[in-house]
PDB file of C-alpha atoms and ligand atoms in Angstrom:
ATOM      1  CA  UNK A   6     145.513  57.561  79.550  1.00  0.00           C
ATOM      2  CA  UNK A   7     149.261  58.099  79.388  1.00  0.00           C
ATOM      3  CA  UNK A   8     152.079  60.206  79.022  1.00  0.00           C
ATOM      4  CA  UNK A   9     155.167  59.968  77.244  1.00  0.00           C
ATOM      5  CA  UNK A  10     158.706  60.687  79.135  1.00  0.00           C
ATOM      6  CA  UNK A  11     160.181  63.066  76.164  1.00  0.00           C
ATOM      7  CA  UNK A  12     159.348  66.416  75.466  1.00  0.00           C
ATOM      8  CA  UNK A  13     158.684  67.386  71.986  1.00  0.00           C
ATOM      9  CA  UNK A  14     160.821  69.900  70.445  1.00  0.00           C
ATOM     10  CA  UNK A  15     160.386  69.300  66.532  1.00  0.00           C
ATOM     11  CA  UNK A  16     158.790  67.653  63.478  1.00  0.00           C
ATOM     12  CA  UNK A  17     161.034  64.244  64.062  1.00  0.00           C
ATOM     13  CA  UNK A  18     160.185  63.952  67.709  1.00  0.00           C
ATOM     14  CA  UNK A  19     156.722  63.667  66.496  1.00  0.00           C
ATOM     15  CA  UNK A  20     157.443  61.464  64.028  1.00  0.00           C
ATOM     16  CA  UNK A  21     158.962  59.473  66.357  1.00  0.00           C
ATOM     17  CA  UNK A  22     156.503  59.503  68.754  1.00  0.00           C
ATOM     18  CA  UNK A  23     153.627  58.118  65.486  1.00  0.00           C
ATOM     19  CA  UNK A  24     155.925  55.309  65.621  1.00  0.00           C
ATOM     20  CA  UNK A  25     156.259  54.377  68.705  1.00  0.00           C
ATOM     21  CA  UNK A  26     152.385  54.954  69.072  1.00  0.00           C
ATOM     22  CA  UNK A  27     151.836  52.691  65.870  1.00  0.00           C
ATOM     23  CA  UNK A  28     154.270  50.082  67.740  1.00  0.00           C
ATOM     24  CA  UNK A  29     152.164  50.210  70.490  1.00  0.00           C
ATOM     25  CA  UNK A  30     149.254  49.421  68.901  1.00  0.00           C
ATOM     26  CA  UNK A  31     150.242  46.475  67.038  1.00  0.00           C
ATOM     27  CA  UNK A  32     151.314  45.104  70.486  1.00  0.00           C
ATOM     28  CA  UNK A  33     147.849  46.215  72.045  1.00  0.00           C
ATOM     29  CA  UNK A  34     146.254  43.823  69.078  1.00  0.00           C
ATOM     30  CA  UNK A  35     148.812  41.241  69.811  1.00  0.00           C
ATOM     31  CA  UNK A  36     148.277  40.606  73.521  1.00  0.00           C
ATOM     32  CA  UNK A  37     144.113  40.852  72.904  1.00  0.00           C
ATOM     33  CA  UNK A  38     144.791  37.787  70.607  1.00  0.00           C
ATOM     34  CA  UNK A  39     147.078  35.968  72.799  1.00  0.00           C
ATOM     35  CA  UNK A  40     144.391  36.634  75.472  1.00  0.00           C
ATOM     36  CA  UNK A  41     141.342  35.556  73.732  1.00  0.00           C
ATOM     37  CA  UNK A  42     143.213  32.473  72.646  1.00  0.00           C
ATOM     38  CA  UNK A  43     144.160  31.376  76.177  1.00  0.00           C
ATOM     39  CA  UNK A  44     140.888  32.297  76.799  1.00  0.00           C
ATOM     40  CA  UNK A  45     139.243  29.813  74.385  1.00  0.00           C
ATOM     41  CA  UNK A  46     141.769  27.162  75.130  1.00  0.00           C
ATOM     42  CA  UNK A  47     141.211  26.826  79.002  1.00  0.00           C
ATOM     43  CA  UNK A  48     137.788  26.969  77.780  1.00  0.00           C
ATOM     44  CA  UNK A  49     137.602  24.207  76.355  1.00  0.00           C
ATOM     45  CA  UNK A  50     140.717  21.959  78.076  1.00  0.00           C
ATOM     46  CA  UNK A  51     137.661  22.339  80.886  1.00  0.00           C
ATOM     47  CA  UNK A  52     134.754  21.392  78.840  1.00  0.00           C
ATOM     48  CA  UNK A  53     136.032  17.907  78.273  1.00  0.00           C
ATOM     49  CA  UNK A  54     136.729  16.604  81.907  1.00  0.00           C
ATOM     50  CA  UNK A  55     133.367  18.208  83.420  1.00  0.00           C
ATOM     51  CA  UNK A  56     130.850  16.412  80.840  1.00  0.00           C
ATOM     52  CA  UNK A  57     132.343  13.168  82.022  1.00  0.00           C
ATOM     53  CA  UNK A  58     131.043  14.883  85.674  1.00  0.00           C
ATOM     54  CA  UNK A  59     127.770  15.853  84.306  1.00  0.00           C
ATOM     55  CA  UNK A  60     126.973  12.370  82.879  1.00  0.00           C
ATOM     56  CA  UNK A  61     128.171  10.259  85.493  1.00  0.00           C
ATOM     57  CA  UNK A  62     126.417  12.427  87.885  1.00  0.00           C
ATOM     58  CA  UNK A  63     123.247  12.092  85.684  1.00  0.00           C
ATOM     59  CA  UNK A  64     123.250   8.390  85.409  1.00  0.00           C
ATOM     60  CA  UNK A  65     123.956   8.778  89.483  1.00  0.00           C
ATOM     61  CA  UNK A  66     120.662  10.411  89.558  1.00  0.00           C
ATOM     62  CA  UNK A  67     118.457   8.626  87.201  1.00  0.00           C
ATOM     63  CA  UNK A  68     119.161   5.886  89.465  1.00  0.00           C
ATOM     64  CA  UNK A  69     120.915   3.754  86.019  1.00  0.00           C
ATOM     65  CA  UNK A  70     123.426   2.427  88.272  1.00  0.00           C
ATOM     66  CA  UNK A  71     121.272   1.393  91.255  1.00  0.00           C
ATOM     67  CA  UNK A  72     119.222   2.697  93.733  1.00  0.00           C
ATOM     68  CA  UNK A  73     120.457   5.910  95.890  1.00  0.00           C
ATOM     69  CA  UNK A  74     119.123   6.460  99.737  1.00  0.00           C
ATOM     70  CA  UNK A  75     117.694   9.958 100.595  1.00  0.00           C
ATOM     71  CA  UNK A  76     121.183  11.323 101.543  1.00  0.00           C
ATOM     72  CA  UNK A  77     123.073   9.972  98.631  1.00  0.00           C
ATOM     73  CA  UNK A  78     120.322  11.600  96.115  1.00  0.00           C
ATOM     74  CA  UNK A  79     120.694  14.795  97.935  1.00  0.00           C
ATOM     75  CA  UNK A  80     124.657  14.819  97.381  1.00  0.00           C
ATOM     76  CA  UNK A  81     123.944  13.933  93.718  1.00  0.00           C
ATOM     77  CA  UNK A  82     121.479  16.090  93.714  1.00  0.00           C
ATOM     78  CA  UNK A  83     124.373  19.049  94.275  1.00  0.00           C
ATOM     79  CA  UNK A  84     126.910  17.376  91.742  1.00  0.00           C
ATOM     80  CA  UNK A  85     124.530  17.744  89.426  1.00  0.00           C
ATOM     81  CA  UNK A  86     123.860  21.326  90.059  1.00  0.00           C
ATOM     82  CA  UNK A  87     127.560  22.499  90.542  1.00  0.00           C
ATOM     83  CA  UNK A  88     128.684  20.865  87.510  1.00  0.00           C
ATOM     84  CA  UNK A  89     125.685  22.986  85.394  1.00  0.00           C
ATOM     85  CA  UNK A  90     126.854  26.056  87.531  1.00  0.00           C
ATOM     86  CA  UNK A  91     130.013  24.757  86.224  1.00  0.00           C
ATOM     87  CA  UNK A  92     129.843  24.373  82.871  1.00  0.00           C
ATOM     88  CA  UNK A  93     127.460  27.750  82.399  1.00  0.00           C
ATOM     89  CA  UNK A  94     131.045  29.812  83.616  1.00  0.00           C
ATOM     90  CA  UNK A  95     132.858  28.013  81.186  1.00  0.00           C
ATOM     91  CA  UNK A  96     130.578  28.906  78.564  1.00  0.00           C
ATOM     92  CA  UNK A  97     130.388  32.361  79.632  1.00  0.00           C
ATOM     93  CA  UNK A  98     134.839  32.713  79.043  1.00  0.00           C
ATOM     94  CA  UNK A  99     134.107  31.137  75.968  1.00  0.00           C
ATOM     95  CA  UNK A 100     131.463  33.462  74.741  1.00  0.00           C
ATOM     96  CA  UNK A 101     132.916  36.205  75.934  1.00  0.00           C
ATOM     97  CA  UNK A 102     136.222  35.268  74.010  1.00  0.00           C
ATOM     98  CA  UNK A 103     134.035  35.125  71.106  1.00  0.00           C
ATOM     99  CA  UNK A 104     132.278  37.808  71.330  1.00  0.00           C
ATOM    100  CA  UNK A 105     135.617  40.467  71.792  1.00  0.00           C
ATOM    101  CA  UNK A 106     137.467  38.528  69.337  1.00  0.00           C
ATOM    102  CA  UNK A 107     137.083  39.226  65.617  1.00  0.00           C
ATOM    103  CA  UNK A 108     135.612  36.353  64.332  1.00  0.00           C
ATOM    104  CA  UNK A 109     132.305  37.171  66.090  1.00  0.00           C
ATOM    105  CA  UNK A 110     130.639  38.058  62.839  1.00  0.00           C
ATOM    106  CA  UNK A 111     126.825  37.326  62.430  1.00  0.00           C
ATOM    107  CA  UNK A 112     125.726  33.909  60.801  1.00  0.00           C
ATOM    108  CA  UNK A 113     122.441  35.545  59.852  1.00  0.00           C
ATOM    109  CA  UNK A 114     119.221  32.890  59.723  1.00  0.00           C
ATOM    110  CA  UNK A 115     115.945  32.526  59.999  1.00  0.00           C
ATOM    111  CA  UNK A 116     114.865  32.069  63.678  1.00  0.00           C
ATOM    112  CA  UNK A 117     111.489  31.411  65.875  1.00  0.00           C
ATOM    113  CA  UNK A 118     111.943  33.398  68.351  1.00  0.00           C
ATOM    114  CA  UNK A 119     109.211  32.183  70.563  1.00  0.00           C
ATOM    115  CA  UNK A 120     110.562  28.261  70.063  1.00  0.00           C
ATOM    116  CA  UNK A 121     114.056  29.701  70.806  1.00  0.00           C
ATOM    117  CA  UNK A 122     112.820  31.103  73.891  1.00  0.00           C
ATOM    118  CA  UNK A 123     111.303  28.000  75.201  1.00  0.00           C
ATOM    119  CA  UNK A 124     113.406  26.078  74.202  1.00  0.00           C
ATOM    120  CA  UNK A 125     116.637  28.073  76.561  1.00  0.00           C
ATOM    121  CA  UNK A 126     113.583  27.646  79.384  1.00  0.00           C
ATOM    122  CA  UNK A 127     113.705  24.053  78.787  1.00  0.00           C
ATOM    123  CA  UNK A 128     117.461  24.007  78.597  1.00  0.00           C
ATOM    124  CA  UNK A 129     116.843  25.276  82.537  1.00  0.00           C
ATOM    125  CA  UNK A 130     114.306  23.192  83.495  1.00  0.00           C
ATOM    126  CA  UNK A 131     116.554  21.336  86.192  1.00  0.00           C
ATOM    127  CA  UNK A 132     117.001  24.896  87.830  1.00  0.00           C
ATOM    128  CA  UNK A 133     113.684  26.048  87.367  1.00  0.00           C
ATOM    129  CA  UNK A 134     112.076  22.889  89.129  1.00  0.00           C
ATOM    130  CA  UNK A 135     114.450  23.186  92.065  1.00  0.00           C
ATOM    131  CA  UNK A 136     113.665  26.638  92.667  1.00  0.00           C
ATOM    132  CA  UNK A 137     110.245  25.972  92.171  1.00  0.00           C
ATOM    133  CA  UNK A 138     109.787  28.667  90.025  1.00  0.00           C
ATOM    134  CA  UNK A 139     106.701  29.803  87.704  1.00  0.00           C
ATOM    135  CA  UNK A 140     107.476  31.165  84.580  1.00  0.00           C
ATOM    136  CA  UNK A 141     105.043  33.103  82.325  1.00  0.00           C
ATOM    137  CA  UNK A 142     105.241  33.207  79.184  1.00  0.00           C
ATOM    138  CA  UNK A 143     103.749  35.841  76.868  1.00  0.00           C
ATOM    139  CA  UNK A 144     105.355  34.937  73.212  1.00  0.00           C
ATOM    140  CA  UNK A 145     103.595  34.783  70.157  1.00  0.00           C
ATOM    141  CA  UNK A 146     104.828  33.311  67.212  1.00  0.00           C
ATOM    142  CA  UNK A 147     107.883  35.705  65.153  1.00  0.00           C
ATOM    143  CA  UNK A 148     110.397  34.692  62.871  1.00  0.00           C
ATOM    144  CA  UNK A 149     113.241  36.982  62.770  1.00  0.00           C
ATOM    145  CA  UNK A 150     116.578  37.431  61.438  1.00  0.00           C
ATOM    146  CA  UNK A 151     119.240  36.820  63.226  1.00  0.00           C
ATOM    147  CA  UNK A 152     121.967  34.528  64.361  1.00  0.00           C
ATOM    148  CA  UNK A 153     120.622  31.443  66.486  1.00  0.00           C
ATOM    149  CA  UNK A 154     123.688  30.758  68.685  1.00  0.00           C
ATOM    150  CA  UNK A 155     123.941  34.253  69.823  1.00  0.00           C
ATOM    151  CA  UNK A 156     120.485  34.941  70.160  1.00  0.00           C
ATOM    152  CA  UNK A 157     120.247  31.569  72.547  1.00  0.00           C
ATOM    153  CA  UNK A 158     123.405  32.571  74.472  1.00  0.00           C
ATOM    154  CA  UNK A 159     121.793  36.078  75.148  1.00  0.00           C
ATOM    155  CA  UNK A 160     118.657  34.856  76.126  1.00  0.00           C
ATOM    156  CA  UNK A 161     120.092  31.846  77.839  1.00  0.00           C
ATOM    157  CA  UNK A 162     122.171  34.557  80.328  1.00  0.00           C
ATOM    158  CA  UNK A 163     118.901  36.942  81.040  1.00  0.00           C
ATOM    159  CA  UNK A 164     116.627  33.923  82.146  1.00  0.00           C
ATOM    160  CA  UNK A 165     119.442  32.077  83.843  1.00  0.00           C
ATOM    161  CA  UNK A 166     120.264  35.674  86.309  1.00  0.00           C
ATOM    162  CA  UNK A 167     116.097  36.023  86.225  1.00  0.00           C
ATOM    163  CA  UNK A 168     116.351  31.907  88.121  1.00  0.00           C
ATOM    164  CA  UNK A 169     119.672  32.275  90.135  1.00  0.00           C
ATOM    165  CA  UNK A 170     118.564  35.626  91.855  1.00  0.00           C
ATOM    166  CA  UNK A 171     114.617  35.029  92.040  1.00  0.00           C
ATOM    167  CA  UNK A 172     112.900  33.475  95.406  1.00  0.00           C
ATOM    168  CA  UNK A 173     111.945  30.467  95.838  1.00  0.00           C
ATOM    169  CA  UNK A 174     108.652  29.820  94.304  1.00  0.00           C
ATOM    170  CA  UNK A 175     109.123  32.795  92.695  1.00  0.00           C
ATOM    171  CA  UNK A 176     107.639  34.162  89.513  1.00  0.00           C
ATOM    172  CA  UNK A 177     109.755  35.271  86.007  1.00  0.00           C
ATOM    173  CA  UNK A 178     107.632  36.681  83.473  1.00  0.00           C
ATOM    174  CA  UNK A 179     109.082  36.500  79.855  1.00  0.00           C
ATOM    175  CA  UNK A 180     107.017  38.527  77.343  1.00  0.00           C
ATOM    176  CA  UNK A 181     107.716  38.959  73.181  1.00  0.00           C
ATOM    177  CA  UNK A 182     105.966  41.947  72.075  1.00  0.00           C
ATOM    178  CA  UNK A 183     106.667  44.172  68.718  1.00  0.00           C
ATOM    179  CA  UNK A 184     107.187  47.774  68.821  1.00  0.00           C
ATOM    180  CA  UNK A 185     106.897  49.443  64.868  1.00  0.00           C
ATOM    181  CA  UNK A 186     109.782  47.916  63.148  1.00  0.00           C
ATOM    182  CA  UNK A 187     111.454  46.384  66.237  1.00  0.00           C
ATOM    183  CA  UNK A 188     111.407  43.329  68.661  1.00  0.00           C
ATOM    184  CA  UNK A 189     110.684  43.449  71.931  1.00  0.00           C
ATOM    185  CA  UNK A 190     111.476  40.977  74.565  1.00  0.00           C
ATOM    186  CA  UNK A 191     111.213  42.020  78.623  1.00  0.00           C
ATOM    187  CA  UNK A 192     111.756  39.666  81.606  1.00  0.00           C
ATOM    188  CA  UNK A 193     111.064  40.751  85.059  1.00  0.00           C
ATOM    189  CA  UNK A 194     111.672  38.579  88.162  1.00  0.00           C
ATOM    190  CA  UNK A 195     111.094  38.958  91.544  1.00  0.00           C
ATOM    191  CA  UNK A 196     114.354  38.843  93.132  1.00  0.00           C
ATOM    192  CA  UNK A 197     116.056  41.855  94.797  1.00  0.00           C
ATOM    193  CA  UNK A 198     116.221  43.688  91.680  1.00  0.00           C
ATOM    194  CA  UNK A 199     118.744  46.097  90.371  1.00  0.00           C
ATOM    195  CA  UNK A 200     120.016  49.278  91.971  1.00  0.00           C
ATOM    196  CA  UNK A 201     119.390  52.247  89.591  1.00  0.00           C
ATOM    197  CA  UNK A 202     123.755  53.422  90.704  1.00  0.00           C
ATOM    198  CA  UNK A 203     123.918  49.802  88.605  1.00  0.00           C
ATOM    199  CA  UNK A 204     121.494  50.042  86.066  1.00  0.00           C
ATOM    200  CA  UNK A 205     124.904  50.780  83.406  1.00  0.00           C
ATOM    201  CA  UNK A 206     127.570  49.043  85.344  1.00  0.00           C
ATOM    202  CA  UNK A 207     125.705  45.490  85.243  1.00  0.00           C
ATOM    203  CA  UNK A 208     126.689  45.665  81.480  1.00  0.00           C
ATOM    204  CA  UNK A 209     130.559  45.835  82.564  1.00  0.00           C
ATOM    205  CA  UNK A 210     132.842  42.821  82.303  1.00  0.00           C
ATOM    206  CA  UNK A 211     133.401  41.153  85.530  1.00  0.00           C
ATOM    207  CA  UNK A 212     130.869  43.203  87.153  1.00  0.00           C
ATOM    208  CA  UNK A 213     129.472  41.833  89.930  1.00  0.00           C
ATOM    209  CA  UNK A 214     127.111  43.584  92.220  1.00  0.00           C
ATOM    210  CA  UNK A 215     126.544  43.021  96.325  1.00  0.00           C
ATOM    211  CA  UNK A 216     124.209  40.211  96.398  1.00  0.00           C
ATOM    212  CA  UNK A 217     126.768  38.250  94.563  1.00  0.00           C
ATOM    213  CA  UNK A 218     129.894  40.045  96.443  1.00  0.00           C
ATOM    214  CA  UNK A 219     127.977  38.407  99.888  1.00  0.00           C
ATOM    215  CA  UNK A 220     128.309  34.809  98.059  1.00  0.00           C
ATOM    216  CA  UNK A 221     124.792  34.208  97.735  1.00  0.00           C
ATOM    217  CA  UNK A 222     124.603  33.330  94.209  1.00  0.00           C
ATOM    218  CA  UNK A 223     127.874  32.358  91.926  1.00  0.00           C
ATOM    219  CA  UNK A 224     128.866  33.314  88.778  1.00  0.00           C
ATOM    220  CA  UNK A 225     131.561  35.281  86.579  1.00  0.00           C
ATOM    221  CA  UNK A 226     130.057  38.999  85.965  1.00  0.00           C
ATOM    222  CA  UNK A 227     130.565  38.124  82.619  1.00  0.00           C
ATOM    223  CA  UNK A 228     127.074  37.189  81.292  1.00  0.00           C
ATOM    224  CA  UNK A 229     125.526  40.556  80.577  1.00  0.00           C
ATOM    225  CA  UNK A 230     128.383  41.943  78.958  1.00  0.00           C
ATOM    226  CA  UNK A 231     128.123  38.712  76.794  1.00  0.00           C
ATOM    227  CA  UNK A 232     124.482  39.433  76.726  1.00  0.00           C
ATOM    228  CA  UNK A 233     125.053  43.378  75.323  1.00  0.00           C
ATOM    229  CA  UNK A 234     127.948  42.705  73.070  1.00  0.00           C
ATOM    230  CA  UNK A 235     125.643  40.127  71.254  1.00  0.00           C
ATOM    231  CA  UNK A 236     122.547  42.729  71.606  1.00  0.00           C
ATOM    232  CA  UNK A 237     124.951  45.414  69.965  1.00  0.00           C
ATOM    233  CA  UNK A 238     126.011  42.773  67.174  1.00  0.00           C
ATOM    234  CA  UNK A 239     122.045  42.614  66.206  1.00  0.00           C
ATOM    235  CA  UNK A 240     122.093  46.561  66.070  1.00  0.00           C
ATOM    236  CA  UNK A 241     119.989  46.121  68.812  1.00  0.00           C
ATOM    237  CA  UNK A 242     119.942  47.509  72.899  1.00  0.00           C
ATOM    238  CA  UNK A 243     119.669  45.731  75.990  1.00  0.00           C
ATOM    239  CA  UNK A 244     118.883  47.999  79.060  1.00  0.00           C
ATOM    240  CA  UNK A 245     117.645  47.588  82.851  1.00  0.00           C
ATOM    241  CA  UNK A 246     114.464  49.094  83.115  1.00  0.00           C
ATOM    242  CA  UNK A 247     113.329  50.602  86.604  1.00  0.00           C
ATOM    243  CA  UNK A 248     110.677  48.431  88.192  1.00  0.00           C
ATOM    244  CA  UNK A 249     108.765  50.337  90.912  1.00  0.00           C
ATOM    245  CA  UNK A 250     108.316  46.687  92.341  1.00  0.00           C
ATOM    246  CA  UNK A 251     110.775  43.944  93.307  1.00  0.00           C
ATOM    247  CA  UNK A 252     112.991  42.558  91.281  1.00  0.00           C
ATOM    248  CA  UNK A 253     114.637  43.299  87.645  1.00  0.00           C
ATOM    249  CA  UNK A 254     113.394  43.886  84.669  1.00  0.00           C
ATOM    250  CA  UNK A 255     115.691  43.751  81.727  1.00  0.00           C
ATOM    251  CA  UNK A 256     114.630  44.377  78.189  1.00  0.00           C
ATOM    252  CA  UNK A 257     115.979  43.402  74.697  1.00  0.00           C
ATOM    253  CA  UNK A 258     115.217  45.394  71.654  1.00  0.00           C
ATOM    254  CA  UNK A 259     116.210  43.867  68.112  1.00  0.00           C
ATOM    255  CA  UNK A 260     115.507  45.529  64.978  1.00  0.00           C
ATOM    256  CA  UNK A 261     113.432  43.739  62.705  1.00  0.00           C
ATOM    257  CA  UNK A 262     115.041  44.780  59.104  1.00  0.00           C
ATOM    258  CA  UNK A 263     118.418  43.680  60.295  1.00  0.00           C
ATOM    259  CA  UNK A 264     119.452  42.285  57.339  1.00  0.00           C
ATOM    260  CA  UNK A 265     118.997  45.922  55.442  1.00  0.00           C
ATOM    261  CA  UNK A 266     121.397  46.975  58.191  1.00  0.00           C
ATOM    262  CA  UNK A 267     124.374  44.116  57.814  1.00  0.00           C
TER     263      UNK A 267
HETATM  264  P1  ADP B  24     126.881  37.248  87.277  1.00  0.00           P
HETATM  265  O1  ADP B  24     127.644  36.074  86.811  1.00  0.00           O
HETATM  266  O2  ADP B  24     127.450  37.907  88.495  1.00  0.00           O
HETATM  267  O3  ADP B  24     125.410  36.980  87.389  1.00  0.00           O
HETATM  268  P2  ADP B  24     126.163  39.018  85.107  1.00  0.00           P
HETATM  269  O4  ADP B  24     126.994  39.784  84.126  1.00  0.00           O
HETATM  270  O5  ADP B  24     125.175  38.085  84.526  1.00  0.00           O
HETATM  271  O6  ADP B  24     127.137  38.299  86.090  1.00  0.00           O
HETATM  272  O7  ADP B  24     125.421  40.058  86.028  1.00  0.00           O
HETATM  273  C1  ADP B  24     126.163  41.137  86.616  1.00  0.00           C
HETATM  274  C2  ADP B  24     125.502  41.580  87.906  1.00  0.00           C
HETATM  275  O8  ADP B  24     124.202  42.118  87.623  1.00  0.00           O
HETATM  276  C3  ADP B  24     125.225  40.456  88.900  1.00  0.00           C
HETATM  277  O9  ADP B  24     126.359  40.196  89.700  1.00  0.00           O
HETATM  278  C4  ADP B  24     124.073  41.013  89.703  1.00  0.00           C
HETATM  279  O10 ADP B  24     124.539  41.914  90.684  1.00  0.00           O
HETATM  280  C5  ADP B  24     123.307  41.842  88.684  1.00  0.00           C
HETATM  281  N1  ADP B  24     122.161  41.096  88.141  1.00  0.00           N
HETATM  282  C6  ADP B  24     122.057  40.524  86.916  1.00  0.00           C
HETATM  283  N2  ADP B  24     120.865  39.976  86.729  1.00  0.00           N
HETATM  284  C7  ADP B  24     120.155  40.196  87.860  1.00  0.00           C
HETATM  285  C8  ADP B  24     118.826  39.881  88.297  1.00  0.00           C
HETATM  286  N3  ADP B  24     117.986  39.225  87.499  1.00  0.00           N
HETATM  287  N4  ADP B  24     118.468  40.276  89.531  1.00  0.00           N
HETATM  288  C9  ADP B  24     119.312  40.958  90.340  1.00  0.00           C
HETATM  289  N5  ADP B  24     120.577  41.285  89.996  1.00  0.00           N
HETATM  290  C10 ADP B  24     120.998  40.912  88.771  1.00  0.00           C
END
């Protein structure tokens, strides 16, 4: 909200006024471009230098380049982990670049979602097994229309919140159902769930709420939004759902006849 310093007295002060306003805009469009550019180029200046960290800390811990004591597999141990935690923010600037810029249109395909979905737990594995979390799985087999890279991103940030704010040993239960001519997909964890004053604002970019303000877990507040713009693209809804028990519970909807919609 703003308001301009000149009073209005006739037709050309208002005409002057739909100018300036049109200026404005133009510049408004301008700077979101420059933005999402710089965005997507520190993006990806980063991406380069931090595989090199990820492998050589991999080959560290597969033990490639010779045996490591206790301590030194505990250190590589954290490389390892920091440089996922890493590379996961990076991603999320990236896809969130993408997903306010323009060129964020759908690549519609055919995808199993119940492969997808294993296949993003997989992608976690190394976070899952630390944590020594179970996850449960209720998927069946659906192939839907939609566009893969999103979909994975989307489901990639629910399930990687679900690990980094779940106990240790903890349970995440991920469960595909269909609901008349939509999809379904709910995941519930056991961590210190969501407070219903946040059940919207998690959705915000750069939201961050006060187990992550106390440094517990990291991350850039950026994932959900990522998460809902992408739910949004797929006409679809992604909302927190209360849990009378511990922990969140977060559920997708995607309709099924998207490609009537598009
Ligand atoms: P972040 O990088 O902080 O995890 P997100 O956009 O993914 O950013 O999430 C925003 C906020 O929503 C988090 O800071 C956290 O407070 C809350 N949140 C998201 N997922 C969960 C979850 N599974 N359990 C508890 N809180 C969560």
């Amino acid at each position: 909200e703003f308001s301009l310093p000149v009073s209005v007295k006739g037709p050309e002060d208002i005409q002057r006024l739909g100018h300036r306003l049109d200026w404005l805009r133009v510049r408004l469009v301008n700077v979101e471009a420059q933005k999402n550019k710089l965005l997507r180029h520190i993006s990806h200046e980063l991406k380069t230098p931090l595989t090199s960290v990820r492998e050589g800390s991999e080959l560290l811990a597969d033990e490639v380049v010779g045996r490591l004591n206790p301590q030194q597999s505990e250190i590589v141990g954290i490389l390892q982990q920091s440089a996922v935690q890493l590379q996961k923010r990076i991603e999320d600037l990236l896809s969130f670049s993408i997903a306010l810029s323009r060129d964020s249109a759908l690549n519609l395909e055919s995808v199993e979602l119940d492969k997808l979905i294993l296949k993003v737990e997989a992608n976690q594995k190394l976070a899952i097994m630390t944590k020594e979390l179970k996850i449960e799985n209720q998927v069946f087999s659906l192939t839907y229309s939609g566009d893969e890279e999103k979909l994975m991103i989307l489901i990639d940030n629910l399930l990687s919140n679900a690990v980094k704010y779940s106990p240790r040993g903890g349970t995440i239960q991920v469960t595909l159902s269909q609901e008349k001519n939509q999809v379904v997909l709910d995941m519930v964890d056991q961590g210190p769930g969501i407070p219903p004053s946040d059940y919207t604002k998690v959705f915000d970019a750069f939201f961050q709420g006060e187990q992550r303000q106390e440094g517990h877990v990291m991350g850039t507040g950026l994932g959900l939004s990522i998460a809902k713009e992408y739910a949004i693209a797929h006409h679809g809804s992604i909302d927190v759902v209360a849990n009378p028990d511990r922990g969140a519970h977060f559920c997708l909807k995607l309709p099924l006849n998207l490609a009537e919609q598009t």
